[in-house]
Short mmCIF file of C-alpha atoms in Angstrom, two decimals:
data_model
loop_
_atom_site.label_atom_id
_atom_site.label_comp_id
_atom_site.label_asym_id
_atom_site.label_seq_id
_atom_site.Cartn_x
_atom_site.Cartn_y
_atom_site.Cartn_z
CA UNK A 1 28.06 40.29 16.20
CA UNK A 2 25.25 42.55 17.21
CA UNK A 3 27.36 44.53 19.23
CA UNK A 4 30.20 44.41 16.97
CA UNK A 5 27.79 46.07 14.14
CA UNK A 6 26.66 48.67 16.72
CA UNK A 7 30.25 49.44 17.86
CA UNK A 8 31.16 49.77 14.01
CA UNK A 9 27.83 52.06 13.78
CA UNK A 10 29.33 54.38 16.56
CA UNK A 11 32.61 54.54 15.30
CA UNK A 12 31.43 55.60 11.69
CA UNK A 13 29.36 58.08 13.23
CA UNK A 14 31.92 59.40 15.57
CA UNK A 15 34.24 59.70 13.01
CA UNK A 16 31.70 61.74 11.07
CA UNK A 17 31.04 64.16 13.80
CA UNK A 18 34.41 64.72 14.51
CA UNK A 19 35.06 66.14 11.15
CA UNK A 20 32.07 67.85 11.20
CA UNK A 21 32.47 71.99 10.93
CA UNK A 22 29.78 74.71 10.81
CA UNK A 23 29.04 76.37 8.08
CA UNK A 24 27.25 79.19 7.98
CA UNK A 25 26.73 79.77 4.24
CA UNK A 26 24.92 76.00 4.14
CA UNK A 27 22.97 76.69 6.81
CA UNK A 28 21.32 79.85 5.45
CA UNK A 29 21.05 77.98 2.01
CA UNK A 30 19.05 75.47 3.76
CA UNK A 31 16.94 77.83 5.58
CA UNK A 32 16.35 79.68 2.20
CA UNK A 33 14.84 76.55 0.98
CA UNK A 34 12.81 76.00 4.25
CA UNK A 35 10.82 79.14 4.12
CA UNK A 36 10.48 79.01 -0.19
CA UNK A 37 9.02 75.10 0.22
CA UNK A 38 6.83 75.86 2.83
CA UNK A 39 6.09 79.55 1.90
CA UNK A 40 6.79 80.98 5.50
CA UNK A 41 7.03 84.59 5.83
CA UNK A 42 10.14 86.49 6.23
CA UNK A 43 9.58 87.24 10.05
CA UNK A 44 9.51 83.20 11.48
CA UNK A 45 13.16 83.62 11.79
CA UNK A 46 12.82 86.46 14.19
CA UNK A 47 10.35 83.71 16.02
CA UNK A 48 11.89 83.55 19.74
CA UNK A 49 10.53 79.46 19.38
CA UNK A 50 12.47 79.00 16.12
CA UNK A 51 15.95 80.88 17.72
CA UNK A 52 15.86 78.62 20.59
CA UNK A 53 14.86 75.14 18.53
CA UNK A 54 18.02 76.31 16.45
CA UNK A 55 20.51 76.92 19.76
CA UNK A 56 19.74 73.01 20.63
CA UNK A 57 21.06 71.72 17.73
CA UNK A 58 23.79 74.46 17.41
CA UNK A 59 24.74 76.40 19.85
CA UNK A 60 27.05 78.34 17.44
CA UNK A 61 23.53 79.24 15.20
CA UNK A 62 23.35 83.11 15.09
CA UNK A 63 20.21 84.89 14.62
CA UNK A 64 18.84 86.05 11.33
CA UNK A 65 16.75 89.03 10.96
CA UNK A 66 13.61 89.32 8.27
CA UNK A 67 16.05 91.67 6.12
CA UNK A 68 18.79 89.26 5.97
CA UNK A 69 16.47 86.41 5.08
CA UNK A 70 14.77 88.46 2.41
CA UNK A 71 18.05 89.19 1.13
CA UNK A 72 19.14 85.46 0.98
CA UNK A 73 15.80 84.49 -1.01
CA UNK A 74 15.95 87.07 -3.41
CA UNK A 75 19.49 86.02 -4.18
CA UNK A 76 18.57 82.50 -4.11
CA UNK A 77 15.92 83.44 -7.11
CA UNK A 78 18.33 85.27 -8.95
CA UNK A 79 20.81 82.57 -9.04
CA UNK A 80 18.09 79.99 -9.89
CA UNK A 81 17.02 82.49 -12.54
CA UNK A 82 20.39 83.02 -14.33
CA UNK A 83 21.19 79.12 -14.22
CA UNK A 84 17.81 78.55 -15.80
CA UNK A 85 18.74 81.13 -18.45
CA UNK A 86 22.05 79.43 -19.24
CA UNK A 87 19.85 75.60 -19.52
CA UNK A 88 17.50 77.13 -22.05
CA UNK A 89 19.89 78.71 -24.00
CA UNK A 90 21.98 75.43 -24.67
CA UNK A 91 18.75 73.25 -24.80
CA UNK A 92 18.76 72.19 -28.46
CA UNK A 93 15.25 71.19 -28.58
CA UNK A 94 11.78 73.57 -28.99
CA UNK A 95 9.86 74.54 -26.10
CA UNK A 96 6.39 75.36 -25.73
CA UNK A 97 4.86 78.07 -23.24
CA UNK A 98 1.26 78.15 -21.55
CA UNK A 99 0.66 81.55 -20.01
CA UNK A 100 -2.46 82.87 -17.60
CA UNK A 101 -3.04 86.09 -16.51
CA UNK A 102 -4.85 86.34 -12.89
CA UNK A 103 -6.43 89.10 -11.08
CA UNK A 104 -6.14 89.58 -7.78
CA UNK A 105 -8.56 90.86 -4.92
CA UNK A 106 -6.88 94.42 -5.88
CA UNK A 107 -7.83 94.07 -9.24
CA UNK A 108 -4.13 94.03 -10.27
CA UNK A 109 -3.57 91.80 -13.33
CA UNK A 110 -0.35 88.87 -13.02
CA UNK A 111 0.65 86.78 -15.84
CA UNK A 112 2.33 83.81 -14.99
CA UNK A 113 4.37 82.05 -17.98
CA UNK A 114 5.13 78.59 -17.83
CA UNK A 115 7.70 76.78 -20.45
CA UNK A 116 7.20 72.53 -20.79
CA UNK A 117 9.72 70.78 -22.69
CA UNK A 118 11.20 67.29 -22.75
CA UNK A 119 14.04 66.24 -20.94
CA UNK A 120 16.88 63.80 -21.64
CA UNK A 121 14.86 61.09 -20.26
CA UNK A 122 12.03 61.50 -22.64
CA UNK A 123 9.97 62.98 -19.26
CA UNK A 124 7.66 65.88 -19.60
CA UNK A 125 8.84 68.49 -17.53
CA UNK A 126 7.95 72.34 -16.67
CA UNK A 127 9.34 75.18 -15.33
CA UNK A 128 7.50 78.61 -14.28
CA UNK A 129 9.20 81.44 -15.84
CA UNK A 130 7.74 84.71 -15.61
CA UNK A 131 4.90 85.48 -12.51
CA UNK A 132 4.66 89.74 -12.81
CA UNK A 133 2.04 92.63 -12.71
CA UNK A 134 0.51 93.52 -16.19
CA UNK A 135 0.02 97.30 -16.62
CA UNK A 136 -3.63 98.07 -17.06
CA UNK A 137 -5.24 98.21 -19.65
CA UNK A 138 -4.71 94.31 -19.95
CA UNK A 139 -4.67 94.35 -23.66
CA UNK A 140 -3.18 92.79 -26.56
CA UNK A 141 0.48 95.13 -26.60
CA UNK A 142 0.52 94.89 -22.70
CA UNK A 143 0.49 91.16 -22.87
CA UNK A 144 2.47 90.97 -26.10
CA UNK A 145 5.48 93.46 -24.22
CA UNK A 146 5.87 90.96 -21.30
CA UNK A 147 6.06 87.69 -23.23
CA UNK A 148 8.67 89.20 -25.66
CA UNK A 149 10.86 90.16 -22.90
CA UNK A 150 10.70 87.03 -21.51
CA UNK A 151 11.20 84.64 -24.38
CA UNK A 152 14.42 87.07 -25.38
CA UNK A 153 15.53 86.76 -21.35
CA UNK A 154 15.72 83.00 -21.46
CA UNK A 155 17.03 83.01 -25.66
CA UNK A 156 14.24 80.90 -26.34
CA UNK A 157 12.85 83.31 -29.13
CA UNK A 158 14.36 80.75 -32.14
CA UNK A 159 13.05 77.75 -29.96
CA UNK A 160 9.10 78.53 -29.44
CA UNK A 161 6.67 75.76 -30.85
CA UNK A 162 3.55 76.69 -29.65
CA UNK A 163 1.96 78.68 -27.19
CA UNK A 164 -1.03 77.68 -24.83
CA UNK A 165 -3.63 80.41 -23.76
CA UNK A 166 -7.12 81.18 -22.83
CA UNK A 167 -9.73 81.56 -25.70
CA UNK A 168 -9.78 85.35 -24.94
CA UNK A 169 -9.73 88.39 -27.21
CA UNK A 170 -6.38 89.87 -25.31
CA UNK A 171 -4.59 86.83 -26.09
CA UNK A 172 -5.40 86.88 -29.54
CA UNK A 173 -4.28 89.96 -30.31
CA UNK A 174 -0.87 89.47 -28.15
CA UNK A 175 -0.55 86.08 -30.28
CA UNK A 176 -1.12 87.91 -33.46
CA UNK A 177 1.58 90.68 -32.91
CA UNK A 178 4.54 87.81 -31.72
CA UNK A 179 3.14 85.63 -34.20
CA UNK A 180 3.98 88.24 -36.94
CA UNK A 181 7.32 89.25 -34.87
CA UNK A 182 8.59 85.72 -35.11
CA UNK A 183 7.60 85.23 -38.96
CA UNK A 184 9.89 87.83 -40.02
CA UNK A 185 12.85 86.24 -38.58
CA UNK A 186 11.20 82.83 -39.60
CA UNK A 187 11.40 81.42 -36.09
CA UNK A 188 8.37 79.62 -36.51
CA UNK A 189 7.54 76.14 -38.04
CA UNK A 190 4.78 75.76 -40.41
CA UNK A 191 4.27 79.44 -41.28
CA UNK A 192 3.13 80.07 -37.63
CA UNK A 193 -0.08 77.71 -38.02
CA UNK A 194 0.60 75.91 -35.37
CA UNK A 195 1.54 78.58 -32.74
CA UNK A 196 -1.06 79.86 -30.98
CA UNK A 197 -3.09 76.57 -29.00
CA UNK A 198 -6.38 77.67 -27.75
CA UNK A 199 -6.94 75.98 -23.96
CA UNK A 200 -9.38 72.85 -24.30
CA UNK A 201 -10.07 72.80 -20.77
CA UNK A 202 -10.94 76.63 -21.01
CA UNK A 203 -12.75 75.99 -24.25
CA UNK A 204 -14.99 73.39 -22.66
CA UNK A 205 -15.65 75.19 -19.66
CA UNK A 206 -17.30 77.99 -22.11
CA UNK A 207 -18.82 75.70 -23.70
CA UNK A 208 -20.71 74.22 -21.15
CA UNK A 209 -21.35 77.63 -19.55
CA UNK A 210 -23.23 78.77 -22.56
CA UNK A 211 -25.69 75.77 -22.39
CA UNK A 212 -26.20 75.51 -18.78
CA UNK A 213 -27.68 79.50 -18.71
CA UNK A 214 -30.52 77.90 -20.79
CA UNK A 215 -31.62 75.56 -18.01
CA UNK A 216 -30.68 77.00 -14.60
CA UNK A 217 -34.44 77.19 -13.78
CA UNK A 218 -34.34 73.01 -13.72
CA UNK A 219 -31.15 73.00 -11.82
CA UNK A 220 -32.21 75.79 -9.49
CA UNK A 221 -34.84 73.68 -8.12
CA UNK A 222 -32.38 70.77 -7.15
CA UNK A 223 -29.66 72.74 -5.91
CA UNK A 224 -32.44 74.59 -3.03
CA UNK A 225 -33.26 71.22 -2.32
CA UNK A 226 -29.90 70.04 -1.72
CA UNK A 227 -29.43 73.27 0.14
CA UNK A 228 -32.99 72.77 2.54
CA UNK A 229 -31.93 69.48 3.47
CA UNK A 230 -28.72 70.37 4.46
CA UNK A 231 -30.17 73.92 6.27
CA UNK A 232 -30.44 72.38 9.86
CA UNK A 233 -29.72 68.96 11.90
CA UNK A 234 -33.36 68.33 11.83
CA UNK A 235 -34.02 68.35 8.25
CA UNK A 236 -31.10 66.05 7.39
CA UNK A 237 -32.34 63.81 10.37
CA UNK A 238 -35.85 64.00 8.90
CA UNK A 239 -34.45 62.90 5.11
CA UNK A 240 -32.44 60.13 6.41
CA UNK A 241 -35.62 58.67 8.23
CA UNK A 242 -37.45 58.97 4.27
CA UNK A 243 -34.41 57.85 2.79
CA UNK A 244 -34.71 54.23 4.93
CA UNK A 245 -38.85 54.71 4.41
CA UNK A 246 -38.22 54.48 0.74
CA UNK A 247 -35.53 51.68 0.65
CA UNK A 248 -33.03 54.04 -0.73
CA UNK A 249 -29.87 52.32 -0.43
CA UNK A 250 -27.00 54.71 -1.00
CA UNK A 251 -23.92 55.30 0.52
CA UNK A 252 -23.29 58.88 0.09
CA UNK A 253 -25.85 62.20 0.72
CA UNK A 254 -26.47 64.57 -2.53
CA UNK A 255 -23.81 67.37 -2.55
CA UNK A 256 -24.34 71.09 -2.95
CA UNK A 257 -22.24 72.90 -5.81
CA UNK A 258 -20.72 75.76 -6.60
CA UNK A 259 -22.97 77.77 -9.16
CA UNK A 260 -20.05 79.18 -10.97
CA UNK A 261 -18.32 75.80 -11.17
CA UNK A 262 -19.75 73.57 -13.45
CA UNK A 263 -18.42 70.42 -12.74
CA UNK A 264 -19.47 70.45 -9.15
CA UNK A 265 -22.78 71.24 -10.81
CA UNK A 266 -22.34 68.01 -12.56
CA UNK A 267 -21.48 66.22 -9.14
CA UNK A 268 -24.75 67.69 -7.43
CA UNK A 269 -26.99 66.40 -9.73
CA UNK A 270 -25.32 62.93 -10.23
CA UNK A 271 -25.80 62.76 -6.14
CA UNK A 272 -28.93 63.93 -6.12
CA UNK A 273 -30.57 61.36 -8.75
CA UNK A 274 -30.67 58.26 -6.80
CA UNK A 275 -32.87 60.33 -3.95
CA UNK A 276 -35.70 61.24 -6.26
CA UNK A 277 -38.03 59.26 -4.22
CA UNK A 278 -36.91 60.71 -1.08
CA UNK A 279 -37.43 64.26 -2.02
CA UNK A 280 -40.77 63.24 -3.45
CA UNK A 281 -41.94 61.90 -0.46
CA UNK A 282 -40.28 65.09 1.66
CA UNK A 283 -42.59 67.13 -0.42
CA UNK A 284 -45.51 65.13 0.68
CA UNK A 285 -44.66 65.23 4.67
CA UNK A 286 -43.08 68.45 4.88
CA UNK A 287 -45.06 71.60 4.19
CA UNK A 288 -42.25 74.15 4.30
CA UNK A 289 -40.33 72.31 1.50
CA UNK A 290 -41.39 74.13 -1.67
CA UNK A 291 -38.86 73.08 -4.29
CA UNK A 292 -39.43 69.77 -5.02
CA UNK A 293 -38.73 69.17 -8.87
CA UNK A 294 -41.48 67.57 -11.04
CA UNK A 295 -40.53 64.57 -13.08
CA UNK A 296 -40.23 66.07 -16.01
CA UNK A 297 -37.25 68.28 -14.36
CA UNK A 298 -35.52 65.18 -12.90
CA UNK A 299 -35.58 63.77 -16.26
CA UNK A 300 -34.19 66.45 -18.07
CA UNK A 301 -31.55 66.75 -15.26
CA UNK A 302 -30.60 63.31 -15.83
CA UNK A 303 -29.91 64.31 -19.42
CA UNK A 304 -27.87 67.28 -18.41
CA UNK A 305 -26.22 65.32 -15.78
CA UNK A 306 -24.98 62.73 -18.55
CA UNK A 307 -24.02 65.38 -21.31
CA UNK A 308 -21.94 67.27 -18.41
CA UNK A 309 -20.17 63.95 -17.48
CA UNK A 310 -19.02 63.98 -20.78
CA UNK A 311 -17.85 67.19 -20.43
CA UNK A 312 -16.04 66.18 -17.26
CA UNK A 313 -14.29 63.23 -18.43
CA UNK A 314 -12.83 65.26 -21.58
CA UNK A 315 -11.67 68.27 -19.19
CA UNK A 316 -10.11 65.63 -16.71
CA UNK A 317 -8.11 64.28 -18.93
CA UNK A 318 -6.61 67.55 -20.85
CA UNK A 319 -5.90 69.30 -17.98
CA UNK A 320 -3.18 66.62 -16.74
CA UNK A 321 -0.02 67.92 -15.99
CA UNK A 322 1.79 64.80 -15.28
CA UNK A 323 1.86 63.14 -18.88
CA UNK A 324 1.71 64.63 -22.60
CA UNK A 325 -2.29 66.13 -23.13
CA UNK A 326 -1.39 67.23 -27.04
CA UNK A 327 -2.35 63.54 -28.78
CA UNK A 328 -5.46 63.39 -26.34
CA UNK A 329 -7.59 66.33 -27.54
CA UNK A 330 -8.22 65.20 -30.65
CA UNK A 331 -10.27 62.32 -29.07
CA UNK A 332 -11.72 63.82 -26.26
CA UNK A 333 -13.27 66.92 -28.29
CA UNK A 334 -14.17 63.86 -30.68
CA UNK A 335 -16.07 62.07 -27.89
CA UNK A 336 -17.69 65.80 -27.00
CA UNK A 337 -18.90 66.31 -30.67
CA UNK A 338 -20.55 62.86 -31.21
CA UNK A 339 -22.95 63.30 -28.06
CA UNK A 340 -23.60 66.66 -29.21
CA UNK A 341 -24.57 65.52 -32.37
CA UNK A 342 -26.66 62.76 -30.66
CA UNK A 343 -28.54 64.97 -28.30
CA UNK A 344 -29.33 67.64 -30.99
CA UNK A 345 -32.11 65.40 -31.95
CA UNK A 346 -33.49 65.48 -29.02
CA UNK A 347 -37.56 65.94 -28.90
CA UNK A 348 -37.15 67.71 -25.70
CA UNK A 349 -37.25 71.94 -26.56
CA UNK A 350 -34.62 72.27 -23.38
CA UNK A 351 -32.64 69.93 -24.09
CA UNK A 352 -32.17 70.74 -27.79
CA UNK A 353 -31.63 74.28 -27.03
CA UNK A 354 -28.89 73.45 -24.70
CA UNK A 355 -27.26 71.51 -27.16
CA UNK A 356 -27.80 74.21 -29.70
CA UNK A 357 -25.65 76.37 -27.83
CA UNK A 358 -23.06 74.10 -27.11
CA UNK A 359 -22.66 73.16 -30.71
CA UNK A 360 -22.31 76.84 -32.32
CA UNK A 361 -20.05 77.36 -29.36
CA UNK A 362 -18.00 73.99 -30.00
CA UNK A 363 -17.93 74.45 -33.64
CA UNK A 364 -16.25 77.35 -33.56
CA UNK A 365 -13.80 75.85 -31.57
CA UNK A 366 -13.04 73.13 -33.74
CA UNK A 367 -12.55 75.01 -36.88
CA UNK A 368 -10.08 77.20 -35.68
CA UNK A 369 -8.05 74.64 -33.64
CA UNK A 370 -8.55 70.83 -35.60
CA UNK A 371 -5.09 71.49 -37.10
CA UNK A 372 -3.34 71.58 -33.83
CA UNK A 373 -5.38 69.07 -32.41
CA UNK A 374 -4.72 66.30 -35.68
CA UNK A 375 -0.52 66.89 -35.82
CA UNK A 376 -0.36 65.21 -32.45
CA UNK A 377 -2.42 62.41 -33.57
CA UNK A 378 -0.52 61.73 -36.76
CA UNK A 379 2.66 61.64 -34.47
CA UNK A 380 1.22 58.96 -32.22
CA UNK A 381 2.49 55.55 -33.98
CA UNK A 382 -0.73 53.88 -33.01
CA UNK A 383 -2.67 56.03 -35.99
CA UNK A 384 -2.25 56.64 -39.26
CA UNK A 385 -3.08 59.58 -41.64
CA UNK A 386 -5.99 57.56 -42.55
CA UNK A 387 -7.82 57.59 -39.19
CA UNK A 388 -7.62 61.48 -39.41
CA UNK A 389 -8.79 61.84 -43.20
CA UNK A 390 -11.88 59.70 -42.20
CA UNK A 391 -12.88 61.87 -39.23
CA UNK A 392 -12.47 65.24 -40.43
CA UNK A 393 -14.48 63.98 -44.30
CA UNK A 394 -17.40 63.27 -41.59
CA UNK A 395 -16.80 66.57 -39.99
CA UNK A 396 -16.31 68.45 -42.39
CA UNK A 397 -17.90 67.01 -45.68
CA UNK A 398 -15.29 68.22 -48.04
CA UNK A 399 -11.53 67.60 -48.27
CA UNK A 400 -9.97 71.14 -47.75
CA UNK A 401 -9.18 70.49 -43.96
CA UNK A 402 -7.48 66.99 -44.63
CA UNK A 403 -5.29 68.72 -47.27
CA UNK A 404 -4.33 71.55 -44.60
CA UNK A 405 -3.47 68.84 -42.40
CA UNK A 406 -1.23 67.12 -44.88
CA UNK A 407 0.39 69.98 -45.72
CA UNK A 408 1.35 71.36 -42.22
CA UNK A 409 2.70 68.11 -41.24
CA UNK A 410 4.82 67.52 -44.29
CA UNK A 411 5.85 71.02 -43.72
CA UNK A 412 6.56 70.26 -40.03
CA UNK A 413 8.79 67.28 -40.79
CA UNK A 414 10.33 69.45 -43.17
CA UNK A 415 11.52 72.00 -40.72
CA UNK A 416 12.40 69.86 -38.28
CA UNK A 417 14.32 67.87 -40.75
CA UNK A 418 16.41 71.24 -42.06
CA UNK A 419 17.38 72.00 -38.29
CA UNK A 420 18.37 68.41 -37.13
CA UNK A 421 21.43 68.73 -40.36
CA UNK A 422 24.02 66.43 -40.12
CA UNK A 423 23.09 65.48 -36.48
CA UNK A 424 19.99 63.58 -37.89
CA UNK A 425 21.20 59.51 -37.50
CA UNK A 426 18.97 58.01 -39.65
CA UNK A 427 18.90 58.04 -43.50
CA UNK A 428 16.96 60.16 -45.83
CA UNK A 429 15.68 57.26 -47.61
CA UNK A 430 14.67 55.35 -44.17
CA UNK A 431 13.03 58.14 -43.10
CA UNK A 432 11.18 59.08 -46.06
CA UNK A 433 10.01 55.29 -46.55
CA UNK A 434 8.55 55.79 -43.10
CA UNK A 435 6.89 59.23 -43.77
CA UNK A 436 4.96 57.94 -46.54
CA UNK A 437 3.82 54.62 -44.34
CA UNK A 438 2.32 57.26 -42.02
CA UNK A 439 0.63 59.38 -44.44
CA UNK A 440 -1.04 56.84 -46.49
CA UNK A 441 -4.39 57.67 -47.71
CA UNK A 442 -7.31 55.73 -47.12
CA UNK A 443 -9.53 54.34 -44.93
CA UNK A 444 -7.26 52.66 -42.36
CA UNK A 445 -7.06 53.96 -39.01
CA UNK A 446 -5.18 52.56 -36.48
CA UNK A 447 -1.81 50.68 -37.31
CA UNK A 448 -2.47 47.11 -36.33
#
């Protein structure tokens, strides 16, 4: 039976090979895909080894020049771009964009624009629709010019819901111009109040940096201590001996941070704290070691580490790209708010000064972004309006913000209702009952 199966498989394979025909176009398409997927240089096709490898598969394989393959890649890019344009033009839903400005080593500015949407299977999708040089100066008008040309090219000018950007002045200027342009044409929901979304990860980064500037001296002693024991093999071996002497049972060693990345500073503090006794003993045994933090500095570092871990967790959550994150912003930012409120009453003047700087930046962000943070929570079926109402009353102490969220949510609902028109399958009465249930005002928070 085995021989019969082998014979059958061989016959099928032989028949397939007999019908096979070399197609130069398919070969070039696959070669283009190879180069793009693995980010190879165009000169790769001229390597003697690659040509010999190709001939081993197909004696009819032709040599391709770097100029030809470049033209093939550009043609594939234009075809894909055109297909994406047709898709966006025919897609009956709204899109959200994210834009970031990058600066190269040559101080050339590049703007990358990513389009996010939900496909027919309710899965989050994203496509890069623009990556181009931005003329200097990188001000709001030049950014606005690139953004407007991009959304017009892809026919999504009237299909935008929001644009997420870093919290810098040039981006705000750009959004003011773009929002004004689209509002005149009645292309935005909620009068554009939900259009400009500040990147939560970037805001958290700014908050932490403001706080860390206050305690740079405390962190610096620990950083220098870690540098010292990692500076030579003999120091590392000595430190390992001390770890055994003082009885520290920890599988890892202190890690060194990158000062410009606060999350790595959090990792450094967390990894160094279990080795406090080892550093004390190193200070006693090694006269060249002069960076030993005091007991008070270690205590401050512990509080700072616990504070940074809250920010790190929030950043990891909102920085996700494989799942929806807008409904998570409110909860993560609220956890940050709670820890800042708690630590603001610290008796330690340094900790209090850190939290003061952080709270100033946080409250500034919260006041301009609470609306776009609250709406996704209301769209989460697990929560009612009472949950948001309770939290906002606690945060602001008045009903103004609550009323704004109420008005924005109803405006958003009415906007989509008018867009859907006759294609809206649910009866108006049934939908209105669900809306009223969602908008129940009161202390109830989570649906049971």
